[in-house]
Amino acid sequence: MQMADRATDPSPVPVTILIVEDEALVRLVLSEALRDAGMRVVEAATAEEAEAALRAGLQVDLVFTDVRMPGSYDGLELARRIKRERADLPILVTSGHLDAESVRPIAVFLPKPYVLDDVLSTISSLLKRSASL
């Protein structure tokens, strides 16, 4: 009987967000907020680390990346590389040093400083838009 109930009422599969942020405290706060909202979170401290995880087969529903970070390339270059491989994957880019025009058409831009409610609503909007494609 329980099996039939599970089959008719499956638990929703949480979406997976890849956060790419070199500042550990910012990454922690973002991860916690997204997990509290019911999302699965994978963290990366550099663009290289994020790209390696994706190339190794990590499946995500959205990438949220800062622009400036240590390493051989930044979050904007990461977004370009991801879009070449997965044009359908939503990417949210954040920075205190760029504007939305610098990021289009590869990603959606969220300026720093931001509030967590803006992050959550922007991610929700991007996921809904992606699901309708």
C-alpha positions as a printed Julia matrix, in Angstrom:
133×3 Matrix{Float64}:
  0.0    0.0     0.0
  2.78   2.43    0.81
  4.41   1.74   -2.55
  1.26   2.8    -4.37
  1.13   5.99   -2.32
  4.73   6.79   -3.24
  4.08   6.12   -6.9
  1.14   8.53   -7.02
  2.78  11.17   -4.82
  6.49  11.24   -5.65
  8.7   13.55   -3.65
  9.97  16.41   -5.76
 13.6   16.16   -6.74
 15.44  19.22   -5.45
 17.18  21.42   -7.96
 20.97  21.55   -7.79
 22.77  24.88   -7.73
 26.52  25.24   -8.25
 27.85  28.22   -6.28
 31.23  29.53   -7.42
 32.52  32.02   -4.86
 36.03  32.44   -3.48
 34.97  34.16   -0.24
 34.19  31.31    2.16
 31.79  33.3     4.36
 29.75  34.54    1.38
 29.67  31.0    -0.04
 28.52  29.62    3.32
 25.69  32.16    3.72
 24.5   31.61    0.14
 24.65  27.84    0.48
 22.71  27.91    3.72
 19.99  30.15    2.27
 19.58  27.95   -0.8
 19.5   24.76    1.26
 16.89  26.35    3.55
 14.86  27.01    0.39
 14.96  23.28   -0.43
 17.75  23.3    -3.0
 20.78  21.03   -3.23
 24.01  23.04   -3.29
 27.47  22.21   -4.62
 30.22  24.68   -3.78
 33.38  25.66   -5.65
 35.96  28.24   -4.6
 37.38  28.88   -8.09
 36.25  28.83  -11.69
 38.68  25.98  -12.39
 37.21  23.89   -9.57
 33.69  24.48  -10.88
 34.6   23.63  -14.46
 36.41  20.46  -13.35
 33.33  19.31  -11.43
 31.08  19.92  -14.44
 33.48  18.1   -16.79
 33.55  15.18  -14.33
 29.8   14.81  -14.78
 28.26  16.99  -12.07
 24.66  17.67  -13.1
 23.34  21.07  -12.04
 20.25  23.1   -12.8
 21.88  26.53  -12.41
 25.32  28.07  -11.86
 25.67  31.12   -9.6
 29.14  32.64   -9.92
 31.04  35.65   -8.7
 33.27  37.31  -11.3
 36.46  38.22   -9.48
 38.25  35.29   -7.9
 41.74  33.81   -7.82
 42.85  31.45  -10.54
 43.74  31.56  -14.2
 40.28  32.8   -15.26
 37.31  34.52  -13.68
 33.6   33.81  -13.33
 32.73  35.57  -16.57
 35.09  33.31  -18.51
 33.62  30.34  -16.64
 30.15  31.41  -17.81
 31.4   31.63  -21.42
 32.96  28.17  -21.22
 29.81  26.64  -19.72
 27.59  28.23  -22.37
 29.74  26.74  -25.15
 29.06  23.27  -23.72
 25.55  23.76  -22.29
 23.74  26.68  -23.88
 20.57  25.71  -22.0
 22.07  25.94  -18.49
 20.98  29.09  -16.62
 23.87  31.13  -15.23
 23.6   33.93  -12.69
 26.65  36.2   -12.46
 27.3   38.59   -9.61
 29.84  41.38   -9.24
 30.32  44.77   -7.7
 32.46  45.82  -10.66
 30.38  45.07  -13.77
 26.97  45.91  -15.13
 24.26  43.84  -16.81
 25.41  44.8   -20.32
 28.85  43.29  -19.68
 27.27  39.93  -18.92
 24.6   39.67  -21.62
 23.88  37.4   -23.5
 25.74  34.69  -21.58
 24.13  35.15  -18.19
 21.77  37.08  -15.97
 23.44  39.7   -13.8
 22.84  40.41  -10.11
 24.83  43.39   -8.81
 26.67  43.31   -5.5
 25.83  44.03   -2.82
 22.66  41.96   -2.95
 20.15  40.69   -0.41
 19.4   36.98   -0.13
 15.75  37.48   -1.08
 16.91  38.91   -4.42
 19.18  35.91   -4.97
 16.37  33.48   -4.2
 13.8   35.25   -6.38
 16.23  35.58   -9.3
 17.2   31.91   -9.09
 13.54  30.91   -8.89
 12.73  33.02  -11.94
 15.63  31.57  -13.95
 14.66  28.01  -13.05
 11.03  28.6   -14.06
 12.13  30.15  -17.35
 14.49  27.24  -18.0
 11.8   24.66  -17.23
  9.42  26.24  -19.73
 11.89  26.01  -22.63
